[in-house]
Amino acid sequence: MATAFITGSARGIGAAIALRLAEDGFDIALNDISEAMFEDNDIMEKIAAKGVKVQKFICDVSNYAQAEETVKAIKAEFGSIDVLVNNAGITRDGLMARMSEEQYDMVVAVNQKSVFNMSKFVGNVMMRQKSGRIINLASVAGVYGNPGQINYSATKAAIIGMTKTVAKELGSRGITCNAVAPGFIKTPMTDKLTDDQKNAMLGQIAMKRFGEVEDIAGVVSFLASKDAAYVTGQVIEISGGIMM
Ligand code: NAI
């Protein structure tokens, strides 16, 4: 049985991706920053109900040593790691003029360094397997920029560069690396925005609705499938047409 490892998967988009990949038949390695993140939801039970193996691995993905230990533990438990979804991410929004160094550095560590950490350690496992799929969560903010998100948009643009680099470094070993760039998706992350911010966003979306987590999970499922075997180094926007 093939295994998929999804970071930051206790809730939101990560949980939806984990559930969808379980439906596709993958055994699932979940991850989040703390046990507490799994307490108010039943993602473990929902995945187990699909008849696949599921286990959670608590770690801070921005921590290099913890990332290495976690990948070792997943490999030992599941035998292989066939799909890595670098999903964990945070926002610490604010206009540049008022943004603190801490706000900037924190977002870079969690959103960007984590992608290096996990892609390196899981990539090493995949290279020995001579196969694998790495799928990164970028954002339209990394493509077009977004006021109040200099930290976040920097990390999401970086992820696009990292995706293309990993695709080039690992392609000859049968490993693909792609990114999805969501627009505005309804999750706890976007619940924090004010109604004014949400309405301004809605005006720019061609489809005149916000995205659902399943809109992201479906495209990730495709990228992890046999049908996407020859797709690599690509960034797929899933935004209802926020900009084109
Ligand atoms: P969310 O906040 O609902 O979920 C993120 C998960 O990551 C949480 O469970 C959180 O505890 C976990 N996490 C945070 N820091 C972590 C760390 N250091 N180690 C391990 N886990 C950690 O967010 P959402 O909306 O589900 O976002 C998921 C991904 O999609 C993020 O990378 C985000 O930037 C990206 N995205 C989301 C969009 C949206 O509209 N919701 C739009 C574009 C991109």
PDB file of C-alpha atoms and ligand atoms in Angstrom:
ATOM      1  CA  MET A   1       0.000   0.000   0.000  1.00  0.00           C
ATOM      2  CA  ALA A   2       1.353   3.450  -0.897  1.00  0.00           C
ATOM      3  CA  THR A   3       1.728   6.083   1.814  1.00  0.00           C
ATOM      4  CA  ALA A   4       0.949   9.799   1.760  1.00  0.00           C
ATOM      5  CA  PHE A   5       2.355  12.216   4.356  1.00  0.00           C
ATOM      6  CA  ILE A   6       0.525  15.524   4.711  1.00  0.00           C
ATOM      7  CA  THR A   7       1.957  18.252   6.960  1.00  0.00           C
ATOM      8  CA  GLY A   8      -0.371  20.466   9.017  1.00  0.00           C
ATOM      9  CA  SER A   9      -3.220  18.049   8.454  1.00  0.00           C
ATOM     10  CA  ALA A  10      -5.270  18.210  11.676  1.00  0.00           C
ATOM     11  CA  ARG A  11      -7.689  20.686  10.076  1.00  0.00           C
ATOM     12  CA  GLY A  12      -8.397  22.903   7.071  1.00  0.00           C
ATOM     13  CA  ILE A  13      -6.995  22.131   3.634  1.00  0.00           C
ATOM     14  CA  GLY A  14      -4.490  19.567   4.987  1.00  0.00           C
ATOM     15  CA  ALA A  15      -7.235  17.486   6.618  1.00  0.00           C
ATOM     16  CA  ALA A  16      -9.316  17.573   3.400  1.00  0.00           C
ATOM     17  CA  ILE A  17      -6.301  16.446   1.350  1.00  0.00           C
ATOM     18  CA  ALA A  18      -5.606  13.614   3.817  1.00  0.00           C
ATOM     19  CA  LEU A  19      -9.219  12.418   3.619  1.00  0.00           C
ATOM     20  CA  ARG A  20      -9.253  12.570  -0.183  1.00  0.00           C
ATOM     21  CA  LEU A  21      -5.952  10.654  -0.483  1.00  0.00           C
ATOM     22  CA  ALA A  22      -7.363   8.046   1.939  1.00  0.00           C
ATOM     23  CA  GLU A  23     -10.365   7.705  -0.411  1.00  0.00           C
ATOM     24  CA  ASP A  24      -7.839   7.209  -3.223  1.00  0.00           C
ATOM     25  CA  GLY A  25      -6.410   4.252  -1.242  1.00  0.00           C
ATOM     26  CA  PHE A  26      -3.294   5.762   0.334  1.00  0.00           C
ATOM     27  CA  ASP A  27      -2.254   4.960   3.890  1.00  0.00           C
ATOM     28  CA  ILE A  28      -2.019   8.289   5.678  1.00  0.00           C
ATOM     29  CA  ALA A  29       0.657   9.862   7.885  1.00  0.00           C
ATOM     30  CA  LEU A  30      -0.894  12.944   9.488  1.00  0.00           C
ATOM     31  CA  ASN A  31       1.113  15.718  11.105  1.00  0.00           C
ATOM     32  CA  ASP A  32       0.512  18.826  13.168  1.00  0.00           C
ATOM     33  CA  ILE A  33       2.326  21.027  15.661  1.00  0.00           C
ATOM     34  CA  SER A  34       0.593  19.606  18.765  1.00  0.00           C
ATOM     35  CA  GLU A  35      -1.729  16.845  19.983  1.00  0.00           C
ATOM     36  CA  ALA A  36      -4.216  19.563  20.894  1.00  0.00           C
ATOM     37  CA  MET A  37      -4.777  20.342  17.192  1.00  0.00           C
ATOM     38  CA  PHE A  38      -6.335  16.875  16.814  1.00  0.00           C
ATOM     39  CA  GLU A  39      -8.599  17.192  19.864  1.00  0.00           C
ATOM     40  CA  ASP A  40     -11.572  19.119  18.428  1.00  0.00           C
ATOM     41  CA  ASN A  41     -11.904  17.089  15.260  1.00  0.00           C
ATOM     42  CA  ASP A  42     -12.353  13.515  14.115  1.00  0.00           C
ATOM     43  CA  ILE A  43      -9.966  13.441  11.169  1.00  0.00           C
ATOM     44  CA  MET A  44      -8.228  10.261  12.443  1.00  0.00           C
ATOM     45  CA  GLU A  45     -11.586   8.444  12.688  1.00  0.00           C
ATOM     46  CA  LYS A  46     -12.814   9.727   9.314  1.00  0.00           C
ATOM     47  CA  ILE A  47      -9.657   8.431   7.607  1.00  0.00           C
ATOM     48  CA  ALA A  48      -9.708   5.098   9.458  1.00  0.00           C
ATOM     49  CA  ALA A  49     -13.325   4.671   8.255  1.00  0.00           C
ATOM     50  CA  LYS A  50     -11.977   4.614   4.673  1.00  0.00           C
ATOM     51  CA  GLY A  51     -10.220   1.330   5.550  1.00  0.00           C
ATOM     52  CA  VAL A  52      -6.636   2.589   5.291  1.00  0.00           C
ATOM     53  CA  LYS A  53      -3.905   2.821   7.903  1.00  0.00           C
ATOM     54  CA  VAL A  54      -3.605   6.217   9.616  1.00  0.00           C
ATOM     55  CA  GLN A  55      -1.203   7.533  12.218  1.00  0.00           C
ATOM     56  CA  LYS A  56      -0.331  11.022  13.471  1.00  0.00           C
ATOM     57  CA  PHE A  57       3.185  12.383  13.901  1.00  0.00           C
ATOM     58  CA  ILE A  58       3.488  15.500  16.059  1.00  0.00           C
ATOM     59  CA  CYS A  59       6.297  17.829  15.026  1.00  0.00           C
ATOM     60  CA  ASP A  60       7.113  21.433  14.233  1.00  0.00           C
ATOM     61  CA  VAL A  61       7.855  21.282  10.521  1.00  0.00           C
ATOM     62  CA  SER A  62      10.066  24.382  10.730  1.00  0.00           C
ATOM     63  CA  ASN A  63      12.480  22.492  13.034  1.00  0.00           C
ATOM     64  CA  TYR A  64      15.139  20.682  10.985  1.00  0.00           C
ATOM     65  CA  ALA A  65      15.988  18.026  13.603  1.00  0.00           C
ATOM     66  CA  GLN A  66      12.311  17.285  14.360  1.00  0.00           C
ATOM     67  CA  ALA A  67      11.594  17.008  10.635  1.00  0.00           C
ATOM     68  CA  GLU A  68      14.380  14.441  10.201  1.00  0.00           C
ATOM     69  CA  GLU A  69      13.138  12.374  13.178  1.00  0.00           C
ATOM     70  CA  THR A  70       9.567  12.486  11.911  1.00  0.00           C
ATOM     71  CA  VAL A  71      10.478  11.296   8.420  1.00  0.00           C
ATOM     72  CA  LYS A  72      12.500   8.439   9.948  1.00  0.00           C
ATOM     73  CA  ALA A  73       9.537   7.476  12.127  1.00  0.00           C
ATOM     74  CA  ILE A  74       7.097   7.511   9.180  1.00  0.00           C
ATOM     75  CA  LYS A  75       9.445   5.413   7.026  1.00  0.00           C
ATOM     76  CA  ALA A  76       9.852   2.910   9.885  1.00  0.00           C
ATOM     77  CA  GLU A  77       6.089   2.698  10.464  1.00  0.00           C
ATOM     78  CA  PHE A  78       4.838   2.612   6.857  1.00  0.00           C
ATOM     79  CA  GLY A  79       7.833   1.214   4.925  1.00  0.00           C
ATOM     80  CA  SER A  80       7.644   3.809   2.127  1.00  0.00           C
ATOM     81  CA  ILE A  81       6.658   7.450   1.605  1.00  0.00           C
ATOM     82  CA  ASP A  82       5.125   7.858  -1.835  1.00  0.00           C
ATOM     83  CA  VAL A  83       3.461  11.262  -1.592  1.00  0.00           C
ATOM     84  CA  LEU A  84       4.557  14.295   0.430  1.00  0.00           C
ATOM     85  CA  VAL A  85       2.177  17.253   0.688  1.00  0.00           C
ATOM     86  CA  ASN A  86       3.894  20.313   2.168  1.00  0.00           C
ATOM     87  CA  ASN A  87       0.720  21.949   3.461  1.00  0.00           C
ATOM     88  CA  ALA A  88       1.507  23.379   6.937  1.00  0.00           C
ATOM     89  CA  GLY A  89       1.426  27.159   6.858  1.00  0.00           C
ATOM     90  CA  ILE A  90       0.606  30.228   8.929  1.00  0.00           C
ATOM     91  CA  THR A  91      -0.178  33.911   8.464  1.00  0.00           C
ATOM     92  CA  ARG A  92       1.000  36.851  10.606  1.00  0.00           C
ATOM     93  CA  ASP A  93      -0.455  39.653   8.485  1.00  0.00           C
ATOM     94  CA  GLY A  94       0.377  43.350   8.723  1.00  0.00           C
ATOM     95  CA  LEU A  95       1.426  46.202   6.471  1.00  0.00           C
ATOM     96  CA  MET A  96       5.179  46.234   5.900  1.00  0.00           C
ATOM     97  CA  ALA A  97       5.624  49.589   7.701  1.00  0.00           C
ATOM     98  CA  ARG A  98       4.307  48.067  10.912  1.00  0.00           C
ATOM     99  CA  MET A  99       5.487  44.470  10.573  1.00  0.00           C
ATOM    100  CA  SER A 100       7.889  43.227  13.263  1.00  0.00           C
ATOM    101  CA  GLU A 101      11.002  41.179  12.586  1.00  0.00           C
ATOM    102  CA  GLU A 102       9.462  38.349  14.598  1.00  0.00           C
ATOM    103  CA  GLN A 103       6.300  38.332  12.426  1.00  0.00           C
ATOM    104  CA  TYR A 104       8.475  38.126   9.323  1.00  0.00           C
ATOM    105  CA  ASP A 105      10.877  35.437  10.559  1.00  0.00           C
ATOM    106  CA  MET A 106       8.145  33.222  12.006  1.00  0.00           C
ATOM    107  CA  VAL A 107       6.260  32.985   8.709  1.00  0.00           C
ATOM    108  CA  VAL A 108       9.462  32.299   6.761  1.00  0.00           C
ATOM    109  CA  ALA A 109      10.386  29.487   9.173  1.00  0.00           C
ATOM    110  CA  VAL A 110       7.005  27.752   9.140  1.00  0.00           C
ATOM    111  CA  ASN A 111       5.975  28.249   5.508  1.00  0.00           C
ATOM    112  CA  GLN A 112       9.287  28.136   3.686  1.00  0.00           C
ATOM    113  CA  LYS A 113      12.022  26.402   5.683  1.00  0.00           C
ATOM    114  CA  SER A 114       9.601  23.546   6.377  1.00  0.00           C
ATOM    115  CA  VAL A 115       9.425  22.853   2.643  1.00  0.00           C
ATOM    116  CA  PHE A 116      13.230  22.526   2.530  1.00  0.00           C
ATOM    117  CA  ASN A 117      13.252  20.328   5.656  1.00  0.00           C
ATOM    118  CA  MET A 118      10.564  17.890   4.555  1.00  0.00           C
ATOM    119  CA  SER A 119      11.448  17.824   0.846  1.00  0.00           C
ATOM    120  CA  LYS A 120      15.079  17.040   1.728  1.00  0.00           C
ATOM    121  CA  PHE A 121      14.353  14.197   4.151  1.00  0.00           C
ATOM    122  CA  VAL A 122      11.392  12.699   2.276  1.00  0.00           C
ATOM    123  CA  GLY A 123      13.204  13.316  -1.034  1.00  0.00           C
ATOM    124  CA  ASN A 124      16.064  11.126   0.200  1.00  0.00           C
ATOM    125  CA  VAL A 125      13.587   8.318   0.917  1.00  0.00           C
ATOM    126  CA  MET A 126      11.937   8.786  -2.510  1.00  0.00           C
ATOM    127  CA  MET A 127      15.310   8.774  -4.303  1.00  0.00           C
ATOM    128  CA  ARG A 128      16.029   5.324  -2.878  1.00  0.00           C
ATOM    129  CA  GLN A 129      12.536   4.215  -3.978  1.00  0.00           C
ATOM    130  CA  LYS A 130      13.110   5.805  -7.411  1.00  0.00           C
ATOM    131  CA  SER A 131       9.571   7.199  -7.281  1.00  0.00           C
ATOM    132  CA  GLY A 132       7.528   9.789  -5.451  1.00  0.00           C
ATOM    133  CA  ARG A 133       5.267  12.830  -5.665  1.00  0.00           C
ATOM    134  CA  ILE A 134       5.912  16.087  -3.821  1.00  0.00           C
ATOM    135  CA  ILE A 135       3.064  18.609  -3.810  1.00  0.00           C
ATOM    136  CA  ASN A 136       3.551  22.049  -2.253  1.00  0.00           C
ATOM    137  CA  LEU A 137       0.933  24.554  -1.101  1.00  0.00           C
ATOM    138  CA  ALA A 138       1.821  27.910  -2.614  1.00  0.00           C
ATOM    139  CA  SER A 139      -0.736  30.726  -2.907  1.00  0.00           C
ATOM    140  CA  VAL A 140      -1.943  33.322  -5.375  1.00  0.00           C
ATOM    141  CA  ALA A 141      -0.334  35.793  -2.912  1.00  0.00           C
ATOM    142  CA  GLY A 142       3.044  34.412  -4.017  1.00  0.00           C
ATOM    143  CA  VAL A 143       2.223  34.983  -7.684  1.00  0.00           C
ATOM    144  CA  TYR A 144       0.467  38.383  -7.605  1.00  0.00           C
ATOM    145  CA  GLY A 145       1.411  39.804  -4.161  1.00  0.00           C
ATOM    146  CA  ASN A 146      -1.088  40.890  -1.502  1.00  0.00           C
ATOM    147  CA  PRO A 147      -1.048  44.017   0.680  1.00  0.00           C
ATOM    148  CA  GLY A 148      -0.481  43.092   4.341  1.00  0.00           C
ATOM    149  CA  GLN A 149       1.321  39.881   3.444  1.00  0.00           C
ATOM    150  CA  ILE A 150       4.941  40.742   2.597  1.00  0.00           C
ATOM    151  CA  ASN A 151       6.075  37.845   4.811  1.00  0.00           C
ATOM    152  CA  TYR A 152       3.506  35.344   3.537  1.00  0.00           C
ATOM    153  CA  SER A 153       3.792  36.283  -0.160  1.00  0.00           C
ATOM    154  CA  ALA A 154       7.600  36.013   0.084  1.00  0.00           C
ATOM    155  CA  THR A 155       7.308  32.436   1.345  1.00  0.00           C
ATOM    156  CA  LYS A 156       4.729  31.439  -1.236  1.00  0.00           C
ATOM    157  CA  ALA A 157       6.818  32.886  -4.098  1.00  0.00           C
ATOM    158  CA  ALA A 158       9.822  31.033  -2.661  1.00  0.00           C
ATOM    159  CA  ILE A 159       7.831  27.794  -2.678  1.00  0.00           C
ATOM    160  CA  ILE A 160       7.241  28.222  -6.432  1.00  0.00           C
ATOM    161  CA  GLY A 161      11.011  28.515  -7.011  1.00  0.00           C
ATOM    162  CA  MET A 162      11.659  25.573  -4.684  1.00  0.00           C
ATOM    163  CA  THR A 163       9.052  23.469  -6.531  1.00  0.00           C
ATOM    164  CA  LYS A 164      10.789  24.017  -9.880  1.00  0.00           C
ATOM    165  CA  THR A 165      14.238  23.354  -8.367  1.00  0.00           C
ATOM    166  CA  VAL A 166      13.151  20.112  -6.693  1.00  0.00           C
ATOM    167  CA  ALA A 167      11.442  19.040  -9.958  1.00  0.00           C
ATOM    168  CA  LYS A 168      14.747  19.552 -11.785  1.00  0.00           C
ATOM    169  CA  GLU A 169      16.917  17.913  -9.095  1.00  0.00           C
ATOM    170  CA  LEU A 170      14.772  14.816  -8.580  1.00  0.00           C
ATOM    171  CA  GLY A 171      13.093  14.306 -11.971  1.00  0.00           C
ATOM    172  CA  SER A 172      15.628  11.775 -13.207  1.00  0.00           C
ATOM    173  CA  ARG A 173      14.803   9.605 -10.164  1.00  0.00           C
ATOM    174  CA  GLY A 174      11.133   9.295 -11.089  1.00  0.00           C
ATOM    175  CA  ILE A 175      10.002  11.959  -8.622  1.00  0.00           C
ATOM    176  CA  THR A 176       7.657  14.795  -9.605  1.00  0.00           C
ATOM    177  CA  CYS A 177       7.253  18.057  -7.711  1.00  0.00           C
ATOM    178  CA  ASN A 178       4.357  20.437  -8.333  1.00  0.00           C
ATOM    179  CA  ALA A 179       2.614  23.242  -6.499  1.00  0.00           C
ATOM    180  CA  VAL A 180      -0.987  24.310  -6.135  1.00  0.00           C
ATOM    181  CA  ALA A 181      -1.717  27.988  -5.582  1.00  0.00           C
ATOM    182  CA  PRO A 182      -5.080  28.429  -3.873  1.00  0.00           C
ATOM    183  CA  GLY A 183      -6.970  31.699  -3.884  1.00  0.00           C
ATOM    184  CA  PHE A 184      -9.429  32.322  -1.046  1.00  0.00           C
ATOM    185  CA  ILE A 185     -10.464  29.011   0.550  1.00  0.00           C
ATOM    186  CA  LYS A 186     -12.874  28.793   3.525  1.00  0.00           C
ATOM    187  CA  THR A 187     -10.747  27.523   6.464  1.00  0.00           C
ATOM    188  CA  PRO A 188      -9.854  28.628  10.013  1.00  0.00           C
ATOM    189  CA  MET A 189      -6.969  30.599   8.402  1.00  0.00           C
ATOM    190  CA  THR A 190      -9.311  32.819   6.374  1.00  0.00           C
ATOM    191  CA  ASP A 191     -12.059  32.983   9.051  1.00  0.00           C
ATOM    192  CA  LYS A 192      -9.841  35.598  10.730  1.00  0.00           C
ATOM    193  CA  LEU A 193     -10.359  38.136   7.911  1.00  0.00           C
ATOM    194  CA  THR A 194     -12.880  40.967   8.378  1.00  0.00           C
ATOM    195  CA  ASP A 195     -16.116  41.111   6.331  1.00  0.00           C
ATOM    196  CA  ASP A 196     -14.693  44.108   4.420  1.00  0.00           C
ATOM    197  CA  GLN A 197     -11.595  42.112   3.477  1.00  0.00           C
ATOM    198  CA  LYS A 198     -13.741  39.123   2.437  1.00  0.00           C
ATOM    199  CA  ASN A 199     -16.092  41.276   0.309  1.00  0.00           C
ATOM    200  CA  ALA A 200     -13.172  42.990  -1.422  1.00  0.00           C
ATOM    201  CA  MET A 201     -11.756  39.564  -2.257  1.00  0.00           C
ATOM    202  CA  LEU A 202     -15.116  38.230  -3.537  1.00  0.00           C
ATOM    203  CA  GLY A 203     -15.369  41.110  -6.013  1.00  0.00           C
ATOM    204  CA  GLN A 204     -12.181  39.920  -7.696  1.00  0.00           C
ATOM    205  CA  ILE A 205     -13.200  36.253  -8.059  1.00  0.00           C
ATOM    206  CA  ALA A 206     -14.584  35.387 -11.517  1.00  0.00           C
ATOM    207  CA  MET A 207     -16.730  32.554 -10.091  1.00  0.00           C
ATOM    208  CA  LYS A 208     -18.123  34.858  -7.346  1.00  0.00           C
ATOM    209  CA  ARG A 209     -17.682  32.316  -4.570  1.00  0.00           C
ATOM    210  CA  PHE A 210     -14.962  31.391  -2.131  1.00  0.00           C
ATOM    211  CA  GLY A 211     -13.264  28.025  -2.545  1.00  0.00           C
ATOM    212  CA  GLU A 212     -13.980  24.907  -0.500  1.00  0.00           C
ATOM    213  CA  VAL A 213     -11.207  22.693   0.915  1.00  0.00           C
ATOM    214  CA  GLU A 214     -12.381  19.918  -1.432  1.00  0.00           C
ATOM    215  CA  ASP A 215     -11.559  22.180  -4.409  1.00  0.00           C
ATOM    216  CA  ILE A 216      -7.895  21.931  -3.375  1.00  0.00           C
ATOM    217  CA  ALA A 217      -7.979  18.258  -2.360  1.00  0.00           C
ATOM    218  CA  GLY A 218      -9.269  17.194  -5.800  1.00  0.00           C
ATOM    219  CA  VAL A 219      -6.360  18.783  -7.669  1.00  0.00           C
ATOM    220  CA  VAL A 220      -3.834  17.380  -5.167  1.00  0.00           C
ATOM    221  CA  SER A 221      -5.422  13.952  -5.695  1.00  0.00           C
ATOM    222  CA  PHE A 222      -4.856  14.321  -9.451  1.00  0.00           C
ATOM    223  CA  LEU A 223      -1.208  15.357  -8.937  1.00  0.00           C
ATOM    224  CA  ALA A 224      -0.683  12.269  -6.737  1.00  0.00           C
ATOM    225  CA  SER A 225      -2.367   9.961  -9.297  1.00  0.00           C
ATOM    226  CA  LYS A 226      -0.953   7.887 -12.171  1.00  0.00           C
ATOM    227  CA  ASP A 227      -2.558  10.330 -14.622  1.00  0.00           C
ATOM    228  CA  ALA A 228      -0.131  13.067 -13.498  1.00  0.00           C
ATOM    229  CA  ALA A 229       3.019  10.927 -13.941  1.00  0.00           C
ATOM    230  CA  TYR A 230       4.497  13.298 -16.559  1.00  0.00           C
ATOM    231  CA  VAL A 231       3.482  16.597 -14.884  1.00  0.00           C
ATOM    232  CA  THR A 232       6.314  18.254 -12.963  1.00  0.00           C
ATOM    233  CA  GLY A 233       7.538  21.711 -11.976  1.00  0.00           C
ATOM    234  CA  GLN A 234       4.068  23.204 -12.483  1.00  0.00           C
ATOM    235  CA  VAL A 235       2.012  25.636 -10.430  1.00  0.00           C
ATOM    236  CA  ILE A 236      -1.742  25.123 -10.692  1.00  0.00           C
ATOM    237  CA  GLU A 237      -3.865  28.046  -9.505  1.00  0.00           C
ATOM    238  CA  ILE A 238      -7.109  27.019  -7.803  1.00  0.00           C
ATOM    239  CA  SER A 239      -8.756  30.358  -7.222  1.00  0.00           C
ATOM    240  CA  GLY A 240     -12.067  30.516  -9.092  1.00  0.00           C
ATOM    241  CA  GLY A 241     -10.267  32.917 -11.429  1.00  0.00           C
ATOM    242  CA  ILE A 242      -9.046  35.555  -8.965  1.00  0.00           C
ATOM    243  CA  MET A 243      -6.597  36.917 -11.533  1.00  0.00           C
ATOM    244  CA  MET A 244      -5.641  35.613 -14.937  1.00  0.00           C
TER     245      MET A 244
HETATM  246  P1  NAI B   1      -5.137  26.256   8.705  1.00  0.00           P
HETATM  247  O1  NAI B   1      -4.583  27.276   9.625  1.00  0.00           O
HETATM  248  O2  NAI B   1      -6.584  25.921   8.769  1.00  0.00           O
HETATM  249  O3  NAI B   1      -4.306  24.892   8.810  1.00  0.00           O
HETATM  250  C1  NAI B   1      -2.905  24.877   8.848  1.00  0.00           C
HETATM  251  C2  NAI B   1      -2.463  23.749   9.734  1.00  0.00           C
HETATM  252  O4  NAI B   1      -1.020  23.767   9.811  1.00  0.00           O
HETATM  253  C3  NAI B   1      -2.989  23.867  11.163  1.00  0.00           C
HETATM  254  O5  NAI B   1      -3.548  22.656  11.592  1.00  0.00           O
HETATM  255  C4  NAI B   1      -1.743  24.241  11.951  1.00  0.00           C
HETATM  256  O6  NAI B   1      -1.752  23.825  13.305  1.00  0.00           O
HETATM  257  C5  NAI B   1      -0.642  23.539  11.155  1.00  0.00           C
HETATM  258  N1  NAI B   1       0.668  24.105  11.449  1.00  0.00           N
HETATM  259  C6  NAI B   1       0.990  25.411  11.618  1.00  0.00           C
HETATM  260  N2  NAI B   1       2.280  25.551  11.945  1.00  0.00           N
HETATM  261  C7  NAI B   1       2.800  24.296  11.980  1.00  0.00           C
HETATM  262  C8  NAI B   1       4.099  23.786  12.261  1.00  0.00           C
HETATM  263  N3  NAI B   1       5.109  24.611  12.575  1.00  0.00           N
HETATM  264  N4  NAI B   1       4.289  22.445  12.227  1.00  0.00           N
HETATM  265  C9  NAI B   1       3.268  21.606  11.902  1.00  0.00           C
HETATM  266  N5  NAI B   1       2.022  22.043  11.626  1.00  0.00           N
HETATM  267  C10 NAI B   1       1.788  23.366  11.664  1.00  0.00           C
HETATM  268  O7  NAI B   1      -4.748  26.755   7.227  1.00  0.00           O
HETATM  269  P2  NAI B   1      -5.315  26.330   5.786  1.00  0.00           P
HETATM  270  O8  NAI B   1      -6.149  27.450   5.288  1.00  0.00           O
HETATM  271  O9  NAI B   1      -5.843  24.959   5.808  1.00  0.00           O
HETATM  272  O10 NAI B   1      -3.943  26.388   4.938  1.00  0.00           O
HETATM  273  C11 NAI B   1      -3.219  25.231   4.549  1.00  0.00           C
HETATM  274  C12 NAI B   1      -2.183  25.656   3.518  1.00  0.00           C
HETATM  275  O11 NAI B   1      -2.824  26.247   2.382  1.00  0.00           O
HETATM  276  C13 NAI B   1      -1.189  26.704   4.051  1.00  0.00           C
HETATM  277  O12 NAI B   1       0.096  26.457   3.530  1.00  0.00           O
HETATM  278  C14 NAI B   1      -1.744  27.987   3.476  1.00  0.00           C
HETATM  279  O13 NAI B   1      -0.757  28.975   3.350  1.00  0.00           O
HETATM  280  C15 NAI B   1      -2.252  27.516   2.127  1.00  0.00           C
HETATM  281  N6  NAI B   1      -3.230  28.415   1.529  1.00  0.00           N
HETATM  282  C16 NAI B   1      -4.450  28.636   2.134  1.00  0.00           C
HETATM  283  C17 NAI B   1      -5.345  29.511   1.559  1.00  0.00           C
HETATM  284  C18 NAI B   1      -6.683  29.767   2.136  1.00  0.00           C
HETATM  285  O14 NAI B   1      -7.412  30.591   1.561  1.00  0.00           O
HETATM  286  N7  NAI B   1      -7.100  29.129   3.217  1.00  0.00           N
HETATM  287  C19 NAI B   1      -5.006  30.244   0.327  1.00  0.00           C
HETATM  288  C20 NAI B   1      -3.709  29.933  -0.203  1.00  0.00           C
HETATM  289  C21 NAI B   1      -2.862  29.049   0.393  1.00  0.00           C
END
